[in-house]
Structure formats: C-alpha cells, structure tokens
C-alpha cells in the first residue's frame, strides 16, 4: 500500500467507494465519473503501479485477476451482449492513477462498426 495512492486509500477503507465485488486480492468499485452506463474499476489490493510492473507477480496472480474481472461481468449481467476491459499504461497512455486498474465498460454499443 502507498499512502498517497487514492486506490490504496479506498482499499484500506479510508476513502468511500461503491463496492461491486471484493475478495482477498481484488476490489471492484463503481467509477465515480462513469463514461458508460456500466463503468467499473477493478484493481488488485496489492499496489502495482501499472501493467508495466506485471512481471513482478506470479502467473497465478494474473490469471486470478482476469477471472475476477469475469466474475464482476457475471455479477453485473453484462457477459452477453458483451463488455470492454481497458487499462491505461503511463501518462502517454492516459493513466491518471498509478495503481494498476482495469475499466470494465458496458451498457451501450462499444463496437467499432458492424462485422459480418
């Protein structure tokens, strides 16, 4: 945990959030400034600065993180018709909070056009 990290403060319970799902390793909360009808932030409770540091964790951790994201999608009933999962990496990639997190976005058409 890093004291000045807003997500670490949320995880520690010192800042309020609207929890969607939580387990021992991960937390999913509603985004305070949603960009879609469903906009959830999914983060590890362990402070990892960005995706660039993912090599510091074991493969089991990464698999568990992805499985947790799917559990969030299932809980929100967005598996069908679908959802998008995004992480921003570094300032140039749009990262504002330097604690690894994923945006799970759904509830409106997110396609880049029709296929087929």
PDB file of C-alpha atoms in Angstrom:
ATOM      1  CA  UNK A   1       0.000   0.000   0.000  1.00  0.00           C
ATOM      2  CA  UNK A   2       1.091   3.509  -0.782  1.00  0.00           C
ATOM      3  CA  UNK A   3      -0.280   6.251   1.483  1.00  0.00           C
ATOM      4  CA  UNK A   4      -0.784   8.849  -1.255  1.00  0.00           C
ATOM      5  CA  UNK A   5      -2.435   6.442  -3.738  1.00  0.00           C
ATOM      6  CA  UNK A   6      -6.194   7.041  -3.928  1.00  0.00           C
ATOM      7  CA  UNK A   7      -6.885   3.379  -4.735  1.00  0.00           C
ATOM      8  CA  UNK A   8      -4.768   2.213  -1.785  1.00  0.00           C
ATOM      9  CA  UNK A   9      -6.841   4.544   0.406  1.00  0.00           C
ATOM     10  CA  UNK A  10     -10.081   3.079  -0.987  1.00  0.00           C
ATOM     11  CA  UNK A  11      -8.783  -0.462  -0.426  1.00  0.00           C
ATOM     12  CA  UNK A  12      -7.808   0.436   3.151  1.00  0.00           C
ATOM     13  CA  UNK A  13     -11.304   1.810   3.766  1.00  0.00           C
ATOM     14  CA  UNK A  14     -10.193   5.379   4.462  1.00  0.00           C
ATOM     15  CA  UNK A  15     -11.988   6.700   1.341  1.00  0.00           C
ATOM     16  CA  UNK A  16     -15.555   5.838   0.428  1.00  0.00           C
ATOM     17  CA  UNK A  17     -16.453   3.889  -2.689  1.00  0.00           C
ATOM     18  CA  UNK A  18     -19.369   1.903  -4.011  1.00  0.00           C
ATOM     19  CA  UNK A  19     -18.156  -1.687  -3.971  1.00  0.00           C
ATOM     20  CA  UNK A  20     -19.377  -4.104  -6.598  1.00  0.00           C
ATOM     21  CA  UNK A  21     -17.340  -7.194  -5.702  1.00  0.00           C
ATOM     22  CA  UNK A  22     -14.390  -7.948  -3.430  1.00  0.00           C
ATOM     23  CA  UNK A  23     -12.222 -10.867  -2.425  1.00  0.00           C
ATOM     24  CA  UNK A  24      -8.897 -11.207  -0.602  1.00  0.00           C
ATOM     25  CA  UNK A  25      -6.858  -9.993  -3.590  1.00  0.00           C
ATOM     26  CA  UNK A  26      -9.065  -7.711  -5.700  1.00  0.00           C
ATOM     27  CA  UNK A  27     -11.676  -4.984  -5.445  1.00  0.00           C
ATOM     28  CA  UNK A  28     -14.237  -3.762  -7.974  1.00  0.00           C
ATOM     29  CA  UNK A  29     -15.931  -0.385  -7.467  1.00  0.00           C
ATOM     30  CA  UNK A  30     -18.231   1.851  -9.466  1.00  0.00           C
ATOM     31  CA  UNK A  31     -16.357   4.616 -11.279  1.00  0.00           C
ATOM     32  CA  UNK A  32     -17.188   7.998  -9.730  1.00  0.00           C
ATOM     33  CA  UNK A  33     -17.182   9.564 -13.222  1.00  0.00           C
ATOM     34  CA  UNK A  34     -18.655   6.866 -15.490  1.00  0.00           C
ATOM     35  CA  UNK A  35     -18.172   7.016 -19.248  1.00  0.00           C
ATOM     36  CA  UNK A  36     -20.879   4.399 -19.912  1.00  0.00           C
ATOM     37  CA  UNK A  37     -23.988   3.030 -18.163  1.00  0.00           C
ATOM     38  CA  UNK A  38     -21.753   0.352 -16.605  1.00  0.00           C
ATOM     39  CA  UNK A  39     -18.269   1.608 -15.683  1.00  0.00           C
ATOM     40  CA  UNK A  40     -16.437  -0.373 -13.033  1.00  0.00           C
ATOM     41  CA  UNK A  41     -12.852  -0.066 -11.807  1.00  0.00           C
ATOM     42  CA  UNK A  42     -11.190  -3.375 -10.974  1.00  0.00           C
ATOM     43  CA  UNK A  43      -7.928  -3.281  -9.044  1.00  0.00           C
ATOM     44  CA  UNK A  44      -5.578  -5.569  -7.182  1.00  0.00           C
ATOM     45  CA  UNK A  45      -5.352  -4.837  -3.477  1.00  0.00           C
ATOM     46  CA  UNK A  46      -1.592  -5.143  -3.815  1.00  0.00           C
ATOM     47  CA  UNK A  47      -0.076  -1.882  -5.042  1.00  0.00           C
ATOM     48  CA  UNK A  48       1.220  -2.452  -8.555  1.00  0.00           C
ATOM     49  CA  UNK A  49       1.992   0.812 -10.316  1.00  0.00           C
ATOM     50  CA  UNK A  50       0.951  -0.209 -13.851  1.00  0.00           C
ATOM     51  CA  UNK A  51       0.772  -3.076 -16.300  1.00  0.00           C
ATOM     52  CA  UNK A  52       4.495  -2.495 -16.949  1.00  0.00           C
ATOM     53  CA  UNK A  53       5.190  -3.984 -13.482  1.00  0.00           C
ATOM     54  CA  UNK A  54       3.121  -7.134 -14.008  1.00  0.00           C
ATOM     55  CA  UNK A  55       6.332  -9.181 -14.297  1.00  0.00           C
ATOM     56  CA  UNK A  56       6.776  -8.734 -10.545  1.00  0.00           C
ATOM     57  CA  UNK A  57       3.820 -11.032  -9.818  1.00  0.00           C
ATOM     58  CA  UNK A  58       3.380 -14.720 -10.496  1.00  0.00           C
ATOM     59  CA  UNK A  59       1.250 -16.103 -13.314  1.00  0.00           C
ATOM     60  CA  UNK A  60      -1.366 -17.336 -10.850  1.00  0.00           C
ATOM     61  CA  UNK A  61      -1.980 -13.759  -9.728  1.00  0.00           C
ATOM     62  CA  UNK A  62      -2.583 -12.634 -13.312  1.00  0.00           C
ATOM     63  CA  UNK A  63      -4.986 -15.497 -14.006  1.00  0.00           C
ATOM     64  CA  UNK A  64      -6.862 -14.765 -10.761  1.00  0.00           C
ATOM     65  CA  UNK A  65      -7.120 -11.096 -11.727  1.00  0.00           C
ATOM     66  CA  UNK A  66      -8.652 -11.941 -15.110  1.00  0.00           C
ATOM     67  CA  UNK A  67     -11.019 -14.473 -13.532  1.00  0.00           C
ATOM     68  CA  UNK A  68     -12.114 -11.808 -11.026  1.00  0.00           C
ATOM     69  CA  UNK A  69     -12.895  -9.410 -13.895  1.00  0.00           C
ATOM     70  CA  UNK A  70     -15.108 -12.103 -15.454  1.00  0.00           C
ATOM     71  CA  UNK A  71     -16.840 -12.610 -12.082  1.00  0.00           C
ATOM     72  CA  UNK A  72     -17.599  -8.874 -11.994  1.00  0.00           C
ATOM     73  CA  UNK A  73     -19.055  -9.054 -15.519  1.00  0.00           C
ATOM     74  CA  UNK A  74     -21.167 -12.043 -14.490  1.00  0.00           C
ATOM     75  CA  UNK A  75     -22.427 -10.289 -11.365  1.00  0.00           C
ATOM     76  CA  UNK A  76     -23.429  -7.250 -13.432  1.00  0.00           C
ATOM     77  CA  UNK A  77     -25.065  -9.482 -16.066  1.00  0.00           C
ATOM     78  CA  UNK A  78     -23.056  -7.984 -18.948  1.00  0.00           C
ATOM     79  CA  UNK A  79     -21.343 -11.146 -20.218  1.00  0.00           C
ATOM     80  CA  UNK A  80     -23.889 -11.047 -23.048  1.00  0.00           C
ATOM     81  CA  UNK A  81     -24.152  -8.836 -25.073  1.00  0.00           C
ATOM     82  CA  UNK A  82     -20.561  -8.062 -24.051  1.00  0.00           C
ATOM     83  CA  UNK A  83     -18.233  -5.623 -22.349  1.00  0.00           C
ATOM     84  CA  UNK A  84     -14.852  -3.966 -22.779  1.00  0.00           C
ATOM     85  CA  UNK A  85     -11.878  -4.182 -20.421  1.00  0.00           C
ATOM     86  CA  UNK A  86      -9.231  -1.466 -20.688  1.00  0.00           C
ATOM     87  CA  UNK A  87      -6.135  -0.496 -18.756  1.00  0.00           C
ATOM     88  CA  UNK A  88      -4.225   2.713 -19.391  1.00  0.00           C
ATOM     89  CA  UNK A  89      -0.447   2.493 -19.059  1.00  0.00           C
ATOM     90  CA  UNK A  90       1.702   5.537 -18.340  1.00  0.00           C
ATOM     91  CA  UNK A  91       0.864   9.194 -18.813  1.00  0.00           C
ATOM     92  CA  UNK A  92       1.019   8.893 -22.596  1.00  0.00           C
ATOM     93  CA  UNK A  93      -1.478   6.037 -22.416  1.00  0.00           C
ATOM     94  CA  UNK A  94      -3.911   8.070 -20.339  1.00  0.00           C
ATOM     95  CA  UNK A  95      -3.072   6.636 -16.903  1.00  0.00           C
ATOM     96  CA  UNK A  96      -4.010   9.136 -14.201  1.00  0.00           C
ATOM     97  CA  UNK A  97      -3.939   6.958 -11.082  1.00  0.00           C
ATOM     98  CA  UNK A  98      -0.716   4.978 -10.809  1.00  0.00           C
ATOM     99  CA  UNK A  99      -2.174   1.819  -9.316  1.00  0.00           C
ATOM    100  CA  UNK A 100      -2.920  -0.939 -11.823  1.00  0.00           C
ATOM    101  CA  UNK A 101      -6.632  -0.996 -12.575  1.00  0.00           C
ATOM    102  CA  UNK A 102      -8.970  -2.088 -15.304  1.00  0.00           C
ATOM    103  CA  UNK A 103     -12.033  -0.290 -16.603  1.00  0.00           C
ATOM    104  CA  UNK A 104     -14.909  -2.686 -17.234  1.00  0.00           C
ATOM    105  CA  UNK A 105     -17.294  -0.816 -19.510  1.00  0.00           C
ATOM    106  CA  UNK A 106     -20.683  -1.990 -20.797  1.00  0.00           C
ATOM    107  CA  UNK A 107     -24.278  -0.995 -21.253  1.00  0.00           C
ATOM    108  CA  UNK A 108     -24.067   0.617 -24.683  1.00  0.00           C
ATOM    109  CA  UNK A 109     -22.705  -0.360 -28.053  1.00  0.00           C
ATOM    110  CA  UNK A 110     -18.927  -0.345 -27.816  1.00  0.00           C
ATOM    111  CA  UNK A 111     -18.146  -1.692 -31.280  1.00  0.00           C
ATOM    112  CA  UNK A 112     -16.100  -0.056 -33.990  1.00  0.00           C
ATOM    113  CA  UNK A 113     -18.710  -0.867 -36.603  1.00  0.00           C
ATOM    114  CA  UNK A 114     -20.665  -3.869 -37.704  1.00  0.00           C
ATOM    115  CA  UNK A 115     -18.886  -7.081 -38.575  1.00  0.00           C
ATOM    116  CA  UNK A 116     -20.249  -9.650 -40.992  1.00  0.00           C
TER     117      UNK A 116
END
